[in-house]
PDB file of C-alpha atoms and ligand atoms in Angstrom:
ATOM      1  CA  MET A1500      16.280 -43.148  57.206  1.00 77.00           C
ATOM      2  CA  LYS A1501      14.341 -45.406  59.499  1.00 83.00           C
ATOM      3  CA  GLY A1502      10.926 -46.907  58.826  1.00 91.00           C
ATOM      4  CA  LYS A1503       9.221 -49.315  56.459  1.00 93.00           C
ATOM      5  CA  MET A1504       8.640 -49.245  52.702  1.00 93.00           C
ATOM      6  CA  LYS A1505       6.750 -51.232  50.084  1.00 92.00           C
ATOM      7  CA  ALA A1506       8.681 -53.395  47.634  1.00 94.00           C
ATOM      8  CA  ALA A1507       7.770 -55.822  44.848  1.00 94.00           C
ATOM      9  CA  TRP A1508       9.430 -59.179  45.541  1.00 94.00           C
ATOM     10  CA  LEU A1509       9.934 -61.717  42.749  1.00 92.00           C
ATOM     11  CA  ARG A1510       9.484 -64.952  44.681  1.00 91.00           C
ATOM     12  CA  GLY A1511       9.651 -67.407  41.766  1.00 89.00           C
ATOM     13  CA  LEU A1512       8.232 -68.189  38.365  1.00 92.00           C
ATOM     14  CA  ARG A1513       5.551 -65.588  37.406  1.00 94.00           C
ATOM     15  CA  ASN A1514       5.166 -64.533  41.027  1.00 95.00           C
ATOM     16  CA  PHE A1515       5.667 -60.927  42.187  1.00 95.00           C
ATOM     17  CA  GLN A1516       4.354 -60.104  45.663  1.00 95.00           C
ATOM     18  CA  ILE A1517       4.111 -56.708  47.363  1.00 95.00           C
ATOM     19  CA  VAL A1518       5.711 -56.793  50.802  1.00 95.00           C
ATOM     20  CA  GLU A1519       6.686 -54.332  53.521  1.00 94.00           C
ATOM     21  CA  VAL A1520      10.360 -54.208  54.451  1.00 94.00           C
ATOM     22  CA  ASP A1521      12.823 -52.008  56.337  1.00 93.00           C
ATOM     23  CA  MET A1522      14.062 -48.904  54.509  1.00 92.00           C
ATOM     24  CA  PRO A1523      17.578 -49.340  53.098  1.00 90.00           C
ATOM     25  CA  ARG A1524      20.493 -47.590  54.889  1.00 91.00           C
ATOM     26  CA  ILE A1525      23.068 -45.613  52.900  1.00 91.00           C
ATOM     27  CA  LYS A1526      26.870 -45.635  53.240  1.00 91.00           C
ATOM     28  CA  SER A1527      28.815 -42.362  53.259  1.00 94.00           C
ATOM     29  CA  ASN A1528      29.371 -42.527  49.462  1.00 90.00           C
ATOM     30  CA  GLN A1529      25.709 -43.204  48.613  1.00 90.00           C
ATOM     31  CA  VAL A1530      22.394 -41.404  48.337  1.00 92.00           C
ATOM     32  CA  LEU A1531      18.891 -42.583  49.183  1.00 93.00           C
ATOM     33  CA  VAL A1532      16.391 -42.069  46.350  1.00 93.00           C
ATOM     34  CA  LYS A1533      12.608 -42.039  46.696  1.00 94.00           C
ATOM     35  CA  VAL A1534      11.663 -43.757  43.447  1.00 94.00           C
ATOM     36  CA  SER A1535       8.847 -42.043  41.535  1.00 95.00           C
ATOM     37  CA  LYS A1536       8.643 -43.925  38.209  1.00 95.00           C
ATOM     38  CA  ILE A1537      10.063 -47.112  36.781  1.00 95.00           C
ATOM     39  CA  GLY A1538       9.831 -48.773  33.380  1.00 95.00           C
ATOM     40  CA  ILE A1539       9.269 -52.506  32.931  1.00 95.00           C
ATOM     41  CA  CYS A1540      12.123 -53.724  30.742  1.00 91.00           C
ATOM     42  CA  GLY A1541      11.928 -56.763  28.441  1.00 89.00           C
ATOM     43  CA  SER A1542      14.507 -58.376  30.732  1.00 86.00           C
ATOM     44  CA  ASP A1543      12.175 -57.889  33.744  1.00 90.00           C
ATOM     45  CA  ARG A1544       9.447 -59.698  31.832  1.00 91.00           C
ATOM     46  CA  GLY A1545      11.883 -62.382  30.697  1.00 88.00           C
ATOM     47  CA  MET A1546      13.129 -63.079  34.224  1.00 87.00           C
ATOM     48  CA  TRP A1547       9.569 -63.131  35.577  1.00 91.00           C
ATOM     49  CA  ASP A1548       8.517 -65.928  33.221  1.00 89.00           C
ATOM     50  CA  GLU A1549      11.936 -67.602  33.123  1.00 82.00           C
ATOM     51  CA  HIS A1550      12.813 -67.250  29.461  1.00 79.00           C
ATOM     52  CA  HIS A1551      15.718 -64.858  29.937  1.00 81.00           C
ATOM     53  CA  PHE A1552      19.329 -66.055  29.922  1.00 79.00           C
ATOM     54  CA  PHE A1553      19.786 -64.300  33.276  1.00 79.00           C
ATOM     55  CA  ASN A1554      17.654 -67.067  34.808  1.00 80.00           C
ATOM     56  CA  GLU A1555      20.543 -69.446  34.166  1.00 82.00           C
ATOM     57  CA  LEU A1556      22.871 -67.171  36.172  1.00 79.00           C
ATOM     58  CA  TYR A1557      20.693 -66.156  39.104  1.00 78.00           C
ATOM     59  CA  LYS A1558      18.413 -68.088  41.425  1.00 79.00           C
ATOM     60  CA  TRP A1559      15.110 -66.735  42.735  1.00 77.00           C
ATOM     61  CA  GLU A1560      16.039 -67.412  46.324  1.00 78.00           C
ATOM     62  CA  ASP A1561      19.068 -65.076  46.030  1.00 81.00           C
ATOM     63  CA  PHE A1562      16.880 -62.025  45.524  1.00 83.00           C
ATOM     64  CA  GLU A1563      15.625 -59.755  48.286  1.00 86.00           C
ATOM     65  CA  PRO A1564      12.398 -57.694  48.100  1.00 87.00           C
ATOM     66  CA  GLY A1565      12.739 -54.876  45.566  1.00 86.00           C
ATOM     67  CA  GLU A1566      15.816 -56.316  43.886  1.00 84.00           C
ATOM     68  CA  HIS A1567      14.599 -56.173  40.314  1.00 85.00           C
ATOM     69  CA  GLY A1568      13.943 -53.381  37.882  1.00 87.00           C
ATOM     70  CA  HIS A1569      16.556 -50.973  36.588  1.00 87.00           C
ATOM     71  CA  GLU A1570      14.859 -48.120  34.718  1.00 91.00           C
ATOM     72  CA  SER A1571      13.947 -45.746  37.518  1.00 92.00           C
ATOM     73  CA  VAL A1572      13.790 -42.051  38.266  1.00 95.00           C
ATOM     74  CA  GLY A1573      13.322 -40.538  41.695  1.00 95.00           C
ATOM     75  CA  ARG A1574      14.195 -37.780  44.110  1.00 95.00           C
ATOM     76  CA  VAL A1575      17.120 -37.730  46.544  1.00 96.00           C
ATOM     77  CA  VAL A1576      15.959 -37.765  50.176  1.00 96.00           C
ATOM     78  CA  GLU A1577      19.280 -38.400  51.955  1.00 96.00           C
ATOM     79  CA  VAL A1578      22.897 -37.717  50.936  1.00 96.00           C
ATOM     80  CA  GLY A1579      25.979 -39.495  52.313  1.00 95.00           C
ATOM     81  CA  LYS A1580      28.648 -37.197  53.733  1.00 96.00           C
ATOM     82  CA  ASP A1581      31.220 -38.091  51.049  1.00 95.00           C
ATOM     83  CA  VAL A1582      28.910 -37.529  48.063  1.00 94.00           C
ATOM     84  CA  LYS A1583      29.684 -34.536  45.848  1.00 93.00           C
ATOM     85  CA  GLY A1584      27.458 -32.828  43.265  1.00 93.00           C
ATOM     86  CA  ILE A1585      24.110 -34.234  44.439  1.00 95.00           C
ATOM     87  CA  LYS A1586      21.845 -32.565  46.993  1.00 96.00           C
ATOM     88  CA  GLU A1587      18.650 -33.470  48.784  1.00 97.00           C
ATOM     89  CA  GLY A1588      15.633 -32.788  46.569  1.00 97.00           C
ATOM     90  CA  ASP A1589      17.446 -33.403  43.254  1.00 97.00           C
ATOM     91  CA  GLN A1590      15.546 -35.496  40.731  1.00 97.00           C
ATOM     92  CA  VAL A1591      17.936 -38.206  39.520  1.00 96.00           C
ATOM     93  CA  VAL A1592      18.272 -41.157  37.185  1.00 93.00           C
ATOM     94  CA  ARG A1593      19.810 -44.096  39.023  1.00 83.00           C
ATOM     95  CA  LEU A1594      22.727 -45.696  37.181  1.00 77.00           C
ATOM     96  CA  ASN A1595      23.367 -49.391  37.222  1.00 67.00           C
ATOM     97  CA  LEU A1596      27.128 -49.460  36.898  1.00 58.00           C
ATOM     98  CA  TYR A1597      28.268 -52.875  37.889  1.00 54.00           C
ATOM     99  CA  ASP A1598      31.353 -54.834  37.018  1.00 49.00           C
ATOM    100  CA  SER A1599      30.300 -58.138  38.438  1.00 47.00           C
ATOM    101  CA  MET A1600      26.969 -58.716  36.664  1.00 49.00           C
ATOM    102  CA  ASP A1601      25.286 -58.023  39.984  1.00 53.00           C
ATOM    103  CA  LEU A1602      21.576 -57.787  39.236  1.00 56.00           C
ATOM    104  CA  LYS A1603      20.620 -56.586  42.692  1.00 63.00           C
ATOM    105  CA  MET A1604      19.590 -53.138  41.552  1.00 68.00           C
ATOM    106  CA  ALA A1605      16.685 -52.720  43.931  1.00 76.00           C
ATOM    107  CA  ASN A1606      14.437 -50.421  41.925  1.00 84.00           C
ATOM    108  CA  PHE A1607      11.048 -52.127  42.334  1.00 92.00           C
ATOM    109  CA  ALA A1608      10.722 -50.514  45.758  1.00 93.00           C
ATOM    110  CA  GLU A1609       9.674 -47.155  47.193  1.00 94.00           C
ATOM    111  CA  TYR A1610      13.223 -46.248  48.190  1.00 93.00           C
ATOM    112  CA  ALA A1611      16.540 -47.289  46.669  1.00 90.00           C
ATOM    113  CA  VAL A1612      20.214 -46.748  47.464  1.00 89.00           C
ATOM    114  CA  SER A1613      22.470 -45.396  44.738  1.00 87.00           C
ATOM    115  CA  ASP A1614      26.259 -45.115  44.375  1.00 83.00           C
ATOM    116  CA  CYS A1615      25.966 -43.147  41.211  1.00 83.00           C
ATOM    117  CA  CYS A1616      23.205 -41.063  39.664  1.00 89.00           C
ATOM    118  CA  ILE A1617      22.642 -38.277  37.141  1.00 93.00           C
ATOM    119  CA  PRO A1618      20.700 -35.155  38.233  1.00 95.00           C
ATOM    120  CA  CYS A1619      17.797 -34.359  35.882  1.00 97.00           C
ATOM    121  CA  ASN A1620      15.895 -31.580  37.649  1.00 97.00           C
ATOM    122  CA  GLY A1621      12.998 -30.209  35.636  1.00 96.00           C
ATOM    123  CA  ALA A1622      12.961 -33.126  33.178  1.00 97.00           C
ATOM    124  CA  ASN A1623       9.864 -35.246  32.642  1.00 96.00           C
ATOM    125  CA  PRO A1624      10.352 -38.327  34.888  1.00 96.00           C
ATOM    126  CA  ASP A1625       8.476 -40.575  32.422  1.00 96.00           C
ATOM    127  CA  VAL A1626      10.973 -39.622  29.727  1.00 97.00           C
ATOM    128  CA  MET A1627      14.001 -40.043  31.990  1.00 97.00           C
ATOM    129  CA  CYS A1628      12.985 -43.669  32.697  1.00 96.00           C
ATOM    130  CA  PHE A1629      14.247 -44.365  29.167  1.00 97.00           C
ATOM    131  CA  THR A1630      17.855 -43.448  30.066  1.00 95.00           C
ATOM    132  CA  ASP A1631      18.826 -47.109  30.527  1.00 91.00           C
ATOM    133  CA  PRO A1632      17.477 -48.355  27.160  1.00 93.00           C
ATOM    134  CA  VAL A1633      18.954 -45.340  25.321  1.00 95.00           C
ATOM    135  CA  MET A1634      22.319 -46.107  26.985  1.00 91.00           C
ATOM    136  CA  VAL A1635      22.029 -49.755  25.847  1.00 90.00           C
ATOM    137  CA  ALA A1636      21.204 -48.646  22.281  1.00 94.00           C
ATOM    138  CA  LEU A1637      24.201 -46.265  22.215  1.00 94.00           C
ATOM    139  CA  ASN A1638      26.491 -49.060  23.359  1.00 90.00           C
ATOM    140  CA  HIS A1639      25.316 -51.404  20.616  1.00 91.00           C
ATOM    141  CA  ILE A1640      25.500 -48.729  17.915  1.00 94.00           C
ATOM    142  CA  HIS A1641      29.088 -48.050  18.972  1.00 92.00           C
ATOM    143  CA  HIS A1642      29.938 -51.709  18.240  1.00 93.00           C
ATOM    144  CA  ALA A1643      28.284 -51.580  14.788  1.00 96.00           C
ATOM    145  CA  ASN A1644      31.079 -49.244  13.535  1.00 94.00           C
ATOM    146  CA  LEU A1645      28.863 -47.296  11.152  1.00 97.00           C
ATOM    147  CA  SER A1646      29.637 -43.995   9.404  1.00 97.00           C
ATOM    148  CA  PRO A1647      27.302 -41.410   7.831  1.00 98.00           C
ATOM    149  CA  GLY A1648      26.084 -42.710   4.460  1.00 97.00           C
ATOM    150  CA  ASP A1649      26.321 -46.388   5.484  1.00 98.00           C
ATOM    151  CA  THR A1650      23.330 -48.712   5.426  1.00 98.00           C
ATOM    152  CA  ALA A1651      22.223 -50.773   8.424  1.00 98.00           C
ATOM    153  CA  VAL A1652      19.358 -53.188   8.970  1.00 98.00           C
ATOM    154  CA  VAL A1653      17.678 -52.977  12.384  1.00 98.00           C
ATOM    155  CA  MET A1654      15.748 -56.179  12.961  1.00 98.00           C
ATOM    156  CA  GLY A1655      12.927 -55.836  15.486  1.00 97.00           C
ATOM    157  CA  GLN A1656      11.286 -52.489  16.308  1.00 98.00           C
ATOM    158  CA  GLY A1657      10.503 -53.006  19.960  1.00 96.00           C
ATOM    159  CA  LEU A1658      11.675 -50.274  22.297  1.00 97.00           C
ATOM    160  CA  LEU A1659      15.397 -50.886  21.719  1.00 96.00           C
ATOM    161  CA  GLY A1660      14.994 -51.297  17.962  1.00 97.00           C
ATOM    162  CA  LEU A1661      13.029 -48.050  17.707  1.00 98.00           C
ATOM    163  CA  ILE A1662      15.670 -46.179  19.729  1.00 98.00           C
ATOM    164  CA  VAL A1663      18.503 -47.655  17.620  1.00 98.00           C
ATOM    165  CA  THR A1664      16.611 -46.732  14.429  1.00 98.00           C
ATOM    166  CA  GLN A1665      16.186 -43.124  15.570  1.00 98.00           C
ATOM    167  CA  LEU A1666      19.771 -42.705  16.741  1.00 98.00           C
ATOM    168  CA  LEU A1667      21.205 -44.140  13.505  1.00 98.00           C
ATOM    169  CA  ILE A1668      19.014 -41.869  11.374  1.00 98.00           C
ATOM    170  CA  HIS A1669      20.170 -38.875  13.475  1.00 97.00           C
ATOM    171  CA  ASN A1670      23.703 -39.987  12.612  1.00 97.00           C
ATOM    172  CA  HIS A1671      22.888 -40.003   8.873  1.00 98.00           C
ATOM    173  CA  VAL A1672      22.946 -43.793   8.515  1.00 98.00           C
ATOM    174  CA  ASP A1673      20.328 -45.249   6.118  1.00 98.00           C
ATOM    175  CA  VAL A1674      18.153 -47.624   8.133  1.00 98.00           C
ATOM    176  CA  ILE A1675      16.133 -50.585   6.896  1.00 98.00           C
ATOM    177  CA  ALA A1676      13.785 -51.623   9.708  1.00 98.00           C
ATOM    178  CA  THR A1677      11.970 -54.938  10.048  1.00 98.00           C
ATOM    179  CA  ASP A1678       9.298 -56.196  12.440  1.00 98.00           C
ATOM    180  CA  VAL A1679       6.183 -58.374  12.525  1.00 97.00           C
ATOM    181  CA  SER A1680       4.041 -55.536  13.937  1.00 97.00           C
ATOM    182  CA  GLN A1681       2.628 -52.891  11.606  1.00 97.00           C
ATOM    183  CA  LYS A1682       2.283 -50.495  14.562  1.00 97.00           C
ATOM    184  CA  ARG A1683       6.019 -50.683  15.214  1.00 98.00           C
ATOM    185  CA  LEU A1684       6.908 -50.444  11.524  1.00 98.00           C
ATOM    186  CA  ASN A1685       4.796 -47.274  11.313  1.00 98.00           C
ATOM    187  CA  PHE A1686       6.903 -45.705  14.096  1.00 98.00           C
ATOM    188  CA  ALA A1687      10.135 -46.688  12.285  1.00 98.00           C
ATOM    189  CA  GLN A1688       8.826 -45.302   9.007  1.00 98.00           C
ATOM    190  CA  GLY A1689       7.898 -42.059  10.789  1.00 98.00           C
ATOM    191  CA  PHE A1690      11.525 -41.738  11.932  1.00 98.00           C
ATOM    192  CA  GLY A1691      12.730 -42.080   8.326  1.00 98.00           C
ATOM    193  CA  ALA A1692      13.505 -45.806   7.975  1.00 98.00           C
ATOM    194  CA  LYS A1693      12.571 -47.984   5.009  1.00 98.00           C
ATOM    195  CA  VAL A1694      10.425 -50.742   6.488  1.00 98.00           C
ATOM    196  CA  TYR A1695       9.817 -54.398   5.699  1.00 98.00           C
ATOM    197  CA  HIS A1696       7.376 -56.821   7.298  1.00 98.00           C
ATOM    198  CA  ALA A1697       9.309 -59.737   8.819  1.00 97.00           C
ATOM    199  CA  ASN A1698       6.490 -62.180   8.017  1.00 96.00           C
ATOM    200  CA  ASP A1699       6.998 -61.626   4.271  1.00 97.00           C
ATOM    201  CA  PRO A1700       8.789 -64.788   3.021  1.00 96.00           C
ATOM    202  CA  ASP A1701      10.585 -62.640   0.395  1.00 97.00           C
ATOM    203  CA  MET A1702      11.809 -60.056   2.919  1.00 98.00           C
ATOM    204  CA  VAL A1703      15.518 -60.901   2.560  1.00 98.00           C
ATOM    205  CA  LYS A1704      15.308 -60.904  -1.248  1.00 97.00           C
ATOM    206  CA  LYS A1705      13.493 -57.552  -1.312  1.00 98.00           C
ATOM    207  CA  ILE A1706      15.973 -55.899   1.076  1.00 98.00           C
ATOM    208  CA  LYS A1707      18.922 -57.185  -0.980  1.00 97.00           C
ATOM    209  CA  GLU A1708      17.368 -55.711  -4.132  1.00 96.00           C
ATOM    210  CA  LEU A1709      17.134 -52.347  -2.352  1.00 94.00           C
ATOM    211  CA  ALA A1710      20.528 -52.283  -0.635  1.00 95.00           C
ATOM    212  CA  THR A1711      23.640 -53.875  -2.087  1.00 92.00           C
ATOM    213  CA  ASN A1712      25.986 -52.939   0.741  1.00 96.00           C
ATOM    214  CA  ILE A1713      24.737 -53.574   4.277  1.00 98.00           C
ATOM    215  CA  GLN A1714      27.575 -52.782   6.690  1.00 98.00           C
ATOM    216  CA  ALA A1715      25.790 -53.852   9.840  1.00 98.00           C
ATOM    217  CA  VAL A1716      22.742 -55.701  11.058  1.00 98.00           C
ATOM    218  CA  ILE A1717      21.615 -54.837  14.590  1.00 98.00           C
ATOM    219  CA  GLU A1718      19.433 -57.680  15.843  1.00 96.00           C
ATOM    220  CA  CYS A1719      16.884 -56.438  18.384  1.00 96.00           C
ATOM    221  CA  SER A1720      14.071 -58.957  17.918  1.00 94.00           C
ATOM    222  CA  GLY A1721      15.269 -62.035  19.791  1.00 89.00           C
ATOM    223  CA  SER A1722      13.987 -64.341  17.043  1.00 91.00           C
ATOM    224  CA  ASP A1723      15.932 -67.192  15.426  1.00 90.00           C
ATOM    225  CA  GLU A1724      14.517 -66.302  12.000  1.00 92.00           C
ATOM    226  CA  ALA A1725      15.945 -62.794  12.385  1.00 94.00           C
ATOM    227  CA  ILE A1726      19.426 -64.170  13.148  1.00 95.00           C
ATOM    228  CA  ASP A1727      19.250 -66.316  10.012  1.00 95.00           C
ATOM    229  CA  SER A1728      18.082 -63.362   7.899  1.00 97.00           C
ATOM    230  CA  ALA A1729      20.870 -61.223   9.386  1.00 97.00           C
ATOM    231  CA  CYS A1730      23.509 -63.734   8.186  1.00 97.00           C
ATOM    232  CA  HIS A1731      22.084 -63.616   4.643  1.00 97.00           C
ATOM    233  CA  LEU A1732      21.622 -59.833   4.523  1.00 98.00           C
ATOM    234  CA  LEU A1733      25.064 -58.791   5.726  1.00 98.00           C
ATOM    235  CA  SER A1734      27.658 -57.682   3.154  1.00 97.00           C
ATOM    236  CA  ARG A1735      31.346 -58.664   3.156  1.00 97.00           C
ATOM    237  CA  GLY A1736      33.292 -57.490   6.175  1.00 97.00           C
ATOM    238  CA  GLY A1737      30.156 -56.363   7.996  1.00 97.00           C
ATOM    239  CA  SER A1738      29.063 -56.880  11.588  1.00 97.00           C
ATOM    240  CA  ILE A1739      26.063 -58.402  13.269  1.00 97.00           C
ATOM    241  CA  VAL A1740      25.421 -56.843  16.673  1.00 96.00           C
ATOM    242  CA  VAL A1741      23.155 -59.061  18.764  1.00 95.00           C
ATOM    243  CA  MET A1742      21.082 -57.308  21.399  1.00 89.00           C
ATOM    244  CA  GLY A1743      17.762 -59.131  21.137  1.00 80.00           C
ATOM    245  CA  ALA A1744      19.019 -62.446  22.407  1.00 70.00           C
ATOM    246  CA  THR A1745      17.162 -63.381  25.535  1.00 71.00           C
ATOM    247  CA  ARG A1746      17.772 -67.114  25.310  1.00 75.00           C
ATOM    248  CA  THR A1747      20.769 -69.272  26.138  1.00 80.00           C
ATOM    249  CA  ARG A1748      21.396 -70.834  22.666  1.00 86.00           C
ATOM    250  CA  ILE A1749      21.447 -69.149  19.243  1.00 89.00           C
ATOM    251  CA  THR A1750      22.152 -70.754  15.847  1.00 92.00           C
ATOM    252  CA  PHE A1751      24.163 -68.886  13.208  1.00 95.00           C
ATOM    253  CA  ASN A1752      24.642 -69.699   9.523  1.00 96.00           C
ATOM    254  CA  TYR A1753      28.378 -70.421   9.592  1.00 97.00           C
ATOM    255  CA  THR A1754      28.734 -70.550   5.774  1.00 97.00           C
ATOM    256  CA  GLN A1755      27.285 -67.073   5.332  1.00 97.00           C
ATOM    257  CA  LEU A1756      29.385 -65.563   8.123  1.00 98.00           C
ATOM    258  CA  ARG A1757      32.565 -67.292   6.963  1.00 98.00           C
ATOM    259  CA  ILE A1758      32.422 -66.327   3.270  1.00 98.00           C
ATOM    260  CA  LYS A1759      31.722 -62.745   4.267  1.00 97.00           C
ATOM    261  CA  GLY A1760      34.432 -62.541   6.929  1.00 98.00           C
ATOM    262  CA  ALA A1761      31.716 -61.212   9.202  1.00 97.00           C
ATOM    263  CA  SER A1762      32.018 -60.215  12.851  1.00 97.00           C
ATOM    264  CA  VAL A1763      29.398 -61.077  15.430  1.00 96.00           C
ATOM    265  CA  LYS A1764      29.335 -58.915  18.549  1.00 94.00           C
ATOM    266  CA  PHE A1765      27.550 -59.289  21.858  1.00 90.00           C
ATOM    267  CA  PRO A1766      28.238 -56.014  23.680  1.00 86.00           C
ATOM    268  CA  MET A1767      27.759 -56.136  27.422  1.00 77.00           C
ATOM    269  CA  ASN A1768      25.900 -53.153  28.718  1.00 61.00           C
ATOM    270  CA  ARG A1769      26.360 -50.985  31.734  1.00 54.00           C
ATOM    271  CA  VAL A1770      29.801 -52.193  32.712  1.00 50.00           C
ATOM    272  CA  ASN A1771      31.468 -48.894  33.525  1.00 51.00           C
ATOM    273  CA  HIS A1772      30.166 -47.045  30.491  1.00 64.00           C
ATOM    274  CA  LYS A1773      29.258 -43.891  32.339  1.00 75.00           C
ATOM    275  CA  ASP A1774      29.772 -41.807  29.176  1.00 83.00           C
ATOM    276  CA  ASN A1775      26.910 -43.587  27.440  1.00 87.00           C
ATOM    277  CA  TRP A1776      24.675 -42.957  30.462  1.00 88.00           C
ATOM    278  CA  LEU A1777      25.449 -39.227  30.390  1.00 91.00           C
ATOM    279  CA  THR A1778      24.876 -39.028  26.632  1.00 94.00           C
ATOM    280  CA  ALA A1779      21.603 -40.945  26.968  1.00 95.00           C
ATOM    281  CA  ALA A1780      20.344 -38.674  29.765  1.00 96.00           C
ATOM    282  CA  ARG A1781      21.253 -35.547  27.780  1.00 97.00           C
ATOM    283  CA  LEU A1782      19.560 -36.770  24.592  1.00 98.00           C
ATOM    284  CA  LEU A1783      16.376 -37.303  26.608  1.00 98.00           C
ATOM    285  CA  MET A1784      16.587 -34.060  28.610  1.00 97.00           C
ATOM    286  CA  ARG A1785      17.031 -32.054  25.399  1.00 97.00           C
ATOM    287  CA  GLY A1786      14.191 -33.861  23.646  1.00 96.00           C
ATOM    288  CA  GLU A1787      16.518 -35.039  20.872  1.00 96.00           C
ATOM    289  CA  ILE A1788      15.002 -38.496  20.832  1.00 97.00           C
ATOM    290  CA  GLU A1789      11.303 -39.408  20.873  1.00 97.00           C
ATOM    291  CA  VAL A1790      10.208 -41.841  23.566  1.00 98.00           C
ATOM    292  CA  LYS A1791       6.950 -40.499  25.050  1.00 97.00           C
ATOM    293  CA  SER A1792       4.826 -42.019  22.281  1.00 97.00           C
ATOM    294  CA  PHE A1793       6.176 -45.485  23.214  1.00 98.00           C
ATOM    295  CA  ILE A1794       4.378 -45.466  26.591  1.00 98.00           C
ATOM    296  CA  ASP A1795       1.327 -47.688  26.036  1.00 96.00           C
ATOM    297  CA  LYS A1796       0.371 -48.397  29.625  1.00 96.00           C
ATOM    298  CA  ARG A1797       0.755 -46.857  33.062  1.00 96.00           C
ATOM    299  CA  ASP A1798      -0.097 -48.463  36.360  1.00 96.00           C
ATOM    300  CA  LYS A1799       0.969 -48.530  40.004  1.00 95.00           C
ATOM    301  CA  ILE A1800       3.808 -50.686  41.260  1.00 94.00           C
ATOM    302  CA  GLU A1801       1.289 -52.498  43.469  1.00 94.00           C
ATOM    303  CA  ASN A1802      -0.214 -53.930  40.253  1.00 96.00           C
ATOM    304  CA  ILE A1803       3.046 -55.225  38.751  1.00 96.00           C
ATOM    305  CA  GLN A1804       1.905 -58.867  38.925  1.00 97.00           C
ATOM    306  CA  TRP A1805      -1.377 -58.037  37.149  1.00 97.00           C
ATOM    307  CA  VAL A1806       0.418 -55.981  34.486  1.00 97.00           C
ATOM    308  CA  LEU A1807       2.837 -58.819  33.711  1.00 97.00           C
ATOM    309  CA  GLU A1808       0.022 -61.391  33.581  1.00 97.00           C
ATOM    310  CA  HIS A1809      -1.944 -59.202  31.144  1.00 97.00           C
ATOM    311  CA  TYR A1810       1.018 -57.930  29.119  1.00 96.00           C
ATOM    312  CA  ASP A1811       0.065 -57.151  25.525  1.00 95.00           C
ATOM    313  CA  ASP A1812       2.842 -57.911  23.011  1.00 91.00           C
ATOM    314  CA  GLU A1813       1.882 -54.782  21.089  1.00 94.00           C
ATOM    315  CA  TRP A1814       2.837 -52.609  24.096  1.00 96.00           C
ATOM    316  CA  ILE A1815       6.187 -50.937  23.637  1.00 97.00           C
ATOM    317  CA  ARG A1816       6.725 -49.656  27.192  1.00 97.00           C
ATOM    318  CA  VAL A1817       4.900 -49.815  30.520  1.00 97.00           C
ATOM    319  CA  ILE A1818       5.744 -47.191  33.167  1.00 97.00           C
ATOM    320  CA  LEU A1819       4.871 -47.867  36.806  1.00 96.00           C
ATOM    321  CA  ASP A1820       4.163 -45.137  39.364  1.00 95.00           C
ATOM    322  CA  VAL A1821       6.005 -45.852  42.571  1.00 93.00           C
ATOM    323  CA  GLY A1822       5.566 -42.794  44.723  1.00 77.00           C
ATOM    324  CA  ASP A1823       4.324 -39.221  44.447  1.00 60.00           C
ATOM    325  CA  SER A1824       4.621 -37.809  40.985  1.00 45.00           C
ATOM    326  CA  TYR A1825       6.296 -34.468  40.433  1.00 42.00           C
TER     327      TYR A1825
HETATM  328 ZN1   ZN B   3      16.311 -52.565  30.553  1.00 96.85          ZN
END
């Protein structure tokens, strides 16, 4: 399609600008999606204020307008001649399947090109924006190697932690959830987790009194204290799965990990895990996982800079309107 579109352009530290650019052109194996909704991920915030490890890998000047954001839903407006199974008018979730750690996903724009997407006609677009984080949670749970009846600690009940907590409880794993926010702990408790406040200096002691065999700790908080607690909480032969690490250096308690023969895993998301994307989309389409109550704020994409400047740490998810809603 020819013409112009609006896009949010991350020009540097804490600096999104709205610009007008040419519409993207599709290749024969691609579709053009008119984006309707997009979530602001913790990684988008982290890259905006330069505390994410991605900032060490990518330079601002490499990014074009619209080339951030990865949690979008939209409607197909043009279909390449070699594309099968997708037609004009389909509502779709755009997948970010990339082998090369290419972050140029181009979702913070009115229109976006896609090589691969999942149709989700009739589903609530707000809900389908959570497909990416649910996929990430599924990938990390897979690496925790848990079975029904096992006990896991989920540290940090931000969006990912709350999704991991729910999915583990659905899989009959006993979950101990920690966070510094009572609001988030209340959500986790509502899903069936036992909850502990991470500011309690006796938290580790209390959890160890409750659970003698913790097979996995899934770290979703991004805090150094949580990593240290994870090393102490884990039982022999268990695994720590790190998903909350946004920084470039993390310190582990070697003694604790060594005497326990522990494994530490850093699963990389998205790289050709289409199965997890399909599972995530289906869980959301069937309403088998609660996400709607995590939306604390809605705004327009034009206001992305304002939203990031005024971001409240108690917010769990912000959804931006990009185009016409359905
Ligand atoms: Zn994300």
